[in-house]
PDB file of C-alpha atoms in Angstrom:
ATOM      1  CA  UNK A   1      95.273 120.977  61.969  1.00 83.00           C
ATOM      2  CA  UNK A   2      94.634 124.405  63.470  1.00 85.00           C
ATOM      3  CA  UNK A   3      97.748 125.810  61.841  1.00 89.00           C
ATOM      4  CA  UNK A   4      96.751 124.711  58.329  1.00 88.00           C
ATOM      5  CA  UNK A   5      93.020 125.483  58.629  1.00 88.00           C
ATOM      6  CA  UNK A   6      93.225 129.108  57.360  1.00 89.00           C
ATOM      7  CA  UNK A   7      94.961 128.038  54.152  1.00 92.00           C
ATOM      8  CA  UNK A   8      92.608 125.266  52.976  1.00 92.00           C
ATOM      9  CA  UNK A   9      88.919 124.777  52.348  1.00 91.00           C
ATOM     10  CA  UNK A  10      86.768 122.339  54.352  1.00 90.00           C
ATOM     11  CA  UNK A  11      87.039 119.451  51.863  1.00 92.00           C
ATOM     12  CA  UNK A  12      90.834 119.591  51.899  1.00 93.00           C
ATOM     13  CA  UNK A  13      90.931 119.668  55.707  1.00 92.00           C
ATOM     14  CA  UNK A  14      88.659 116.592  55.798  1.00 92.00           C
ATOM     15  CA  UNK A  15      91.022 114.862  53.357  1.00 93.00           C
ATOM     16  CA  UNK A  16      93.925 115.751  55.651  1.00 91.00           C
ATOM     17  CA  UNK A  17      91.966 114.299  58.601  1.00 91.00           C
ATOM     18  CA  UNK A  18      91.586 111.021  56.719  1.00 92.00           C
ATOM     19  CA  UNK A  19      95.270 111.123  55.727  1.00 92.00           C
ATOM     20  CA  UNK A  20      96.851 111.829  59.120  1.00 90.00           C
ATOM     21  CA  UNK A  21      94.452 111.293  62.022  1.00 89.00           C
ATOM     22  CA  UNK A  22      92.195 108.466  60.810  1.00 91.00           C
ATOM     23  CA  UNK A  23      94.934 105.837  60.137  1.00 92.00           C
ATOM     24  CA  UNK A  24      96.324 106.277  63.653  1.00 89.00           C
ATOM     25  CA  UNK A  25      92.864 105.799  65.107  1.00 88.00           C
ATOM     26  CA  UNK A  26      92.116 102.825  62.860  1.00 89.00           C
ATOM     27  CA  UNK A  27      95.345 100.931  63.522  1.00 89.00           C
ATOM     28  CA  UNK A  28      94.556  97.953  65.752  1.00 82.00           C
ATOM     29  CA  UNK A  29      91.126  99.259  66.723  1.00 86.00           C
ATOM     30  CA  UNK A  30      89.790  95.710  67.010  1.00 79.00           C
ATOM     31  CA  UNK A  31      92.207  95.170  69.899  1.00 80.00           C
ATOM     32  CA  UNK A  32      92.271  98.498  71.746  1.00 80.00           C
ATOM     33  CA  UNK A  33      88.605  99.295  71.060  1.00 79.00           C
ATOM     34  CA  UNK A  34      87.687  97.302  74.188  1.00 79.00           C
ATOM     35  CA  UNK A  35      89.613  99.791  76.330  1.00 83.00           C
ATOM     36  CA  UNK A  36      87.898 101.533  79.204  1.00 84.00           C
ATOM     37  CA  UNK A  37      85.598 104.466  78.542  1.00 83.00           C
ATOM     38  CA  UNK A  38      88.127 106.786  80.173  1.00 85.00           C
ATOM     39  CA  UNK A  39      90.793 105.899  77.614  1.00 84.00           C
ATOM     40  CA  UNK A  40      88.376 106.049  74.683  1.00 87.00           C
ATOM     41  CA  UNK A  41      87.083 109.391  75.936  1.00 89.00           C
ATOM     42  CA  UNK A  42      90.544 110.869  75.397  1.00 89.00           C
ATOM     43  CA  UNK A  43      90.473 109.747  71.763  1.00 89.00           C
ATOM     44  CA  UNK A  44      86.920 111.054  71.322  1.00 90.00           C
ATOM     45  CA  UNK A  45      87.950 114.416  72.811  1.00 92.00           C
ATOM     46  CA  UNK A  46      90.759 114.731  70.258  1.00 91.00           C
ATOM     47  CA  UNK A  47      88.364 113.666  67.519  1.00 92.00           C
ATOM     48  CA  UNK A  48      85.844 116.338  68.582  1.00 94.00           C
ATOM     49  CA  UNK A  49      88.609 118.954  68.624  1.00 93.00           C
ATOM     50  CA  UNK A  50      89.509 117.951  65.075  1.00 92.00           C
ATOM     51  CA  UNK A  51      85.863 118.309  63.982  1.00 93.00           C
ATOM     52  CA  UNK A  52      85.826 121.784  65.550  1.00 93.00           C
ATOM     53  CA  UNK A  53      88.898 122.708  63.515  1.00 91.00           C
ATOM     54  CA  UNK A  54      87.358 121.330  60.321  1.00 92.00           C
ATOM     55  CA  UNK A  55      84.153 123.325  60.859  1.00 91.00           C
ATOM     56  CA  UNK A  56      85.973 126.378  62.236  1.00 89.00           C
ATOM     57  CA  UNK A  57      83.963 126.280  65.492  1.00 91.00           C
ATOM     58  CA  UNK A  58      84.825 127.693  68.892  1.00 91.00           C
ATOM     59  CA  UNK A  59      86.739 125.433  71.349  1.00 87.00           C
ATOM     60  CA  UNK A  60      83.747 124.847  73.663  1.00 88.00           C
ATOM     61  CA  UNK A  61      81.061 124.506  70.989  1.00 90.00           C
ATOM     62  CA  UNK A  62      78.948 121.324  70.815  1.00 91.00           C
ATOM     63  CA  UNK A  63      79.899 119.245  67.745  1.00 91.00           C
ATOM     64  CA  UNK A  64      78.476 115.760  68.322  1.00 89.00           C
ATOM     65  CA  UNK A  65      75.699 116.315  65.774  1.00 89.00           C
ATOM     66  CA  UNK A  66      78.234 117.358  63.117  1.00 91.00           C
ATOM     67  CA  UNK A  67      79.824 113.903  62.956  1.00 91.00           C
ATOM     68  CA  UNK A  68      76.911 112.777  60.797  1.00 91.00           C
ATOM     69  CA  UNK A  69      77.077 115.874  58.603  1.00 91.00           C
ATOM     70  CA  UNK A  70      80.790 115.335  57.913  1.00 91.00           C
ATOM     71  CA  UNK A  71      80.285 111.553  57.604  1.00 90.00           C
ATOM     72  CA  UNK A  72      82.905 110.863  60.277  1.00 92.00           C
ATOM     73  CA  UNK A  73      82.364 107.978  62.680  1.00 92.00           C
ATOM     74  CA  UNK A  74      83.051 108.558  66.384  1.00 92.00           C
ATOM     75  CA  UNK A  75      85.614 106.176  67.844  1.00 91.00           C
ATOM     76  CA  UNK A  76      83.100 103.779  69.473  1.00 90.00           C
ATOM     77  CA  UNK A  77      81.043 103.499  66.296  1.00 91.00           C
ATOM     78  CA  UNK A  78      84.218 102.982  64.292  1.00 91.00           C
ATOM     79  CA  UNK A  79      85.218 100.150  66.642  1.00 91.00           C
ATOM     80  CA  UNK A  80      81.859  98.409  66.186  1.00 90.00           C
ATOM     81  CA  UNK A  81      81.988  98.848  62.427  1.00 91.00           C
ATOM     82  CA  UNK A  82      85.541  97.495  62.111  1.00 90.00           C
ATOM     83  CA  UNK A  83      84.760  94.556  64.389  1.00 88.00           C
ATOM     84  CA  UNK A  84      81.719  93.598  62.298  1.00 88.00           C
ATOM     85  CA  UNK A  85      83.740  93.983  59.116  1.00 87.00           C
ATOM     86  CA  UNK A  86      86.441  91.705  60.527  1.00 85.00           C
ATOM     87  CA  UNK A  87      83.829  89.168  61.622  1.00 83.00           C
ATOM     88  CA  UNK A  88      82.220  89.046  58.186  1.00 82.00           C
ATOM     89  CA  UNK A  89      85.604  88.763  56.510  1.00 81.00           C
ATOM     90  CA  UNK A  90      86.743  86.002  58.864  1.00 81.00           C
ATOM     91  CA  UNK A  91      83.703  83.765  58.788  1.00 79.00           C
ATOM     92  CA  UNK A  92      82.288  82.449  55.572  1.00 73.00           C
ATOM     93  CA  UNK A  93      78.624  82.795  54.743  1.00 71.00           C
ATOM     94  CA  UNK A  94      78.113  79.034  55.028  1.00 73.00           C
ATOM     95  CA  UNK A  95      79.488  79.050  58.577  1.00 74.00           C
ATOM     96  CA  UNK A  96      77.231  81.910  59.622  1.00 68.00           C
ATOM     97  CA  UNK A  97      74.194  80.147  58.120  1.00 71.00           C
ATOM     98  CA  UNK A  98      75.091  76.926  59.964  1.00 74.00           C
ATOM     99  CA  UNK A  99      74.713  78.743  63.294  1.00 71.00           C
ATOM    100  CA  UNK A 100      70.951  78.982  62.790  1.00 70.00           C
ATOM    101  CA  UNK A 101      68.997  76.385  64.783  1.00 67.00           C
ATOM    102  CA  UNK A 102      67.359  73.701  62.660  1.00 67.00           C
ATOM    103  CA  UNK A 103      64.110  71.959  63.582  1.00 66.00           C
ATOM    104  CA  UNK A 104      62.239  69.056  62.145  1.00 67.00           C
ATOM    105  CA  UNK A 105      58.948  70.781  62.969  1.00 65.00           C
ATOM    106  CA  UNK A 106      57.370  74.025  61.792  1.00 66.00           C
ATOM    107  CA  UNK A 107      58.031  76.881  64.203  1.00 64.00           C
ATOM    108  CA  UNK A 108      56.317  79.462  62.029  1.00 65.00           C
ATOM    109  CA  UNK A 109      52.558  79.437  61.775  1.00 62.00           C
ATOM    110  CA  UNK A 110      51.393  80.475  58.346  1.00 61.00           C
ATOM    111  CA  UNK A 111      47.873  81.099  59.588  1.00 61.00           C
ATOM    112  CA  UNK A 112      48.889  83.762  62.106  1.00 57.00           C
ATOM    113  CA  UNK A 113      46.516  86.698  61.771  1.00 59.00           C
ATOM    114  CA  UNK A 114      46.430  90.046  63.498  1.00 57.00           C
ATOM    115  CA  UNK A 115      43.033  91.060  64.816  1.00 59.00           C
ATOM    116  CA  UNK A 116      41.940  94.600  65.401  1.00 60.00           C
ATOM    117  CA  UNK A 117      41.225  95.545  68.982  1.00 61.00           C
ATOM    118  CA  UNK A 118      39.202  98.503  70.188  1.00 63.00           C
ATOM    119  CA  UNK A 119      41.433  99.958  72.859  1.00 62.00           C
ATOM    120  CA  UNK A 120      40.817 102.839  75.159  1.00 64.00           C
ATOM    121  CA  UNK A 121      42.896 105.918  74.616  1.00 63.00           C
ATOM    122  CA  UNK A 122      46.508 105.371  75.661  1.00 57.00           C
ATOM    123  CA  UNK A 123      46.298 101.555  75.683  1.00 57.00           C
ATOM    124  CA  UNK A 124      48.439  99.517  73.373  1.00 55.00           C
ATOM    125  CA  UNK A 125      47.834  95.875  72.573  1.00 53.00           C
ATOM    126  CA  UNK A 126      48.053  93.452  69.724  1.00 52.00           C
ATOM    127  CA  UNK A 127      45.902  90.368  69.521  1.00 50.00           C
ATOM    128  CA  UNK A 128      47.163  87.453  67.465  1.00 47.00           C
ATOM    129  CA  UNK A 129      45.522  84.140  66.772  1.00 47.00           C
ATOM    130  CA  UNK A 130      46.600  81.127  64.846  1.00 44.00           C
TER     131      UNK A 130
END
């Protein structure tokens, strides 16, 4: 990535990131995403180095905040996202709705009202009745 950076603009380098680096990171992430933090830290370090190349930053510069600017997910967030996506794809909506507990009695009070409380400075409380 460093070798091609001088010849392309930022958008093209991001496209190259998604073409070459992202598929390798995405492959089987549901399985290896549970790896230890030490192993995932190596992937995150490479990912941060790639972000530095994309933004043309110095090797020791802080880039964690630029993940959001570039709309790139760090490896742990990508693992969570892919796992949720797999879960929603695997289970049908009817199955997920059947996991909710069902009662024959009302567990929600419709007459629940919040009352104002005069608190001293720094105190927090919420009074409810119903």
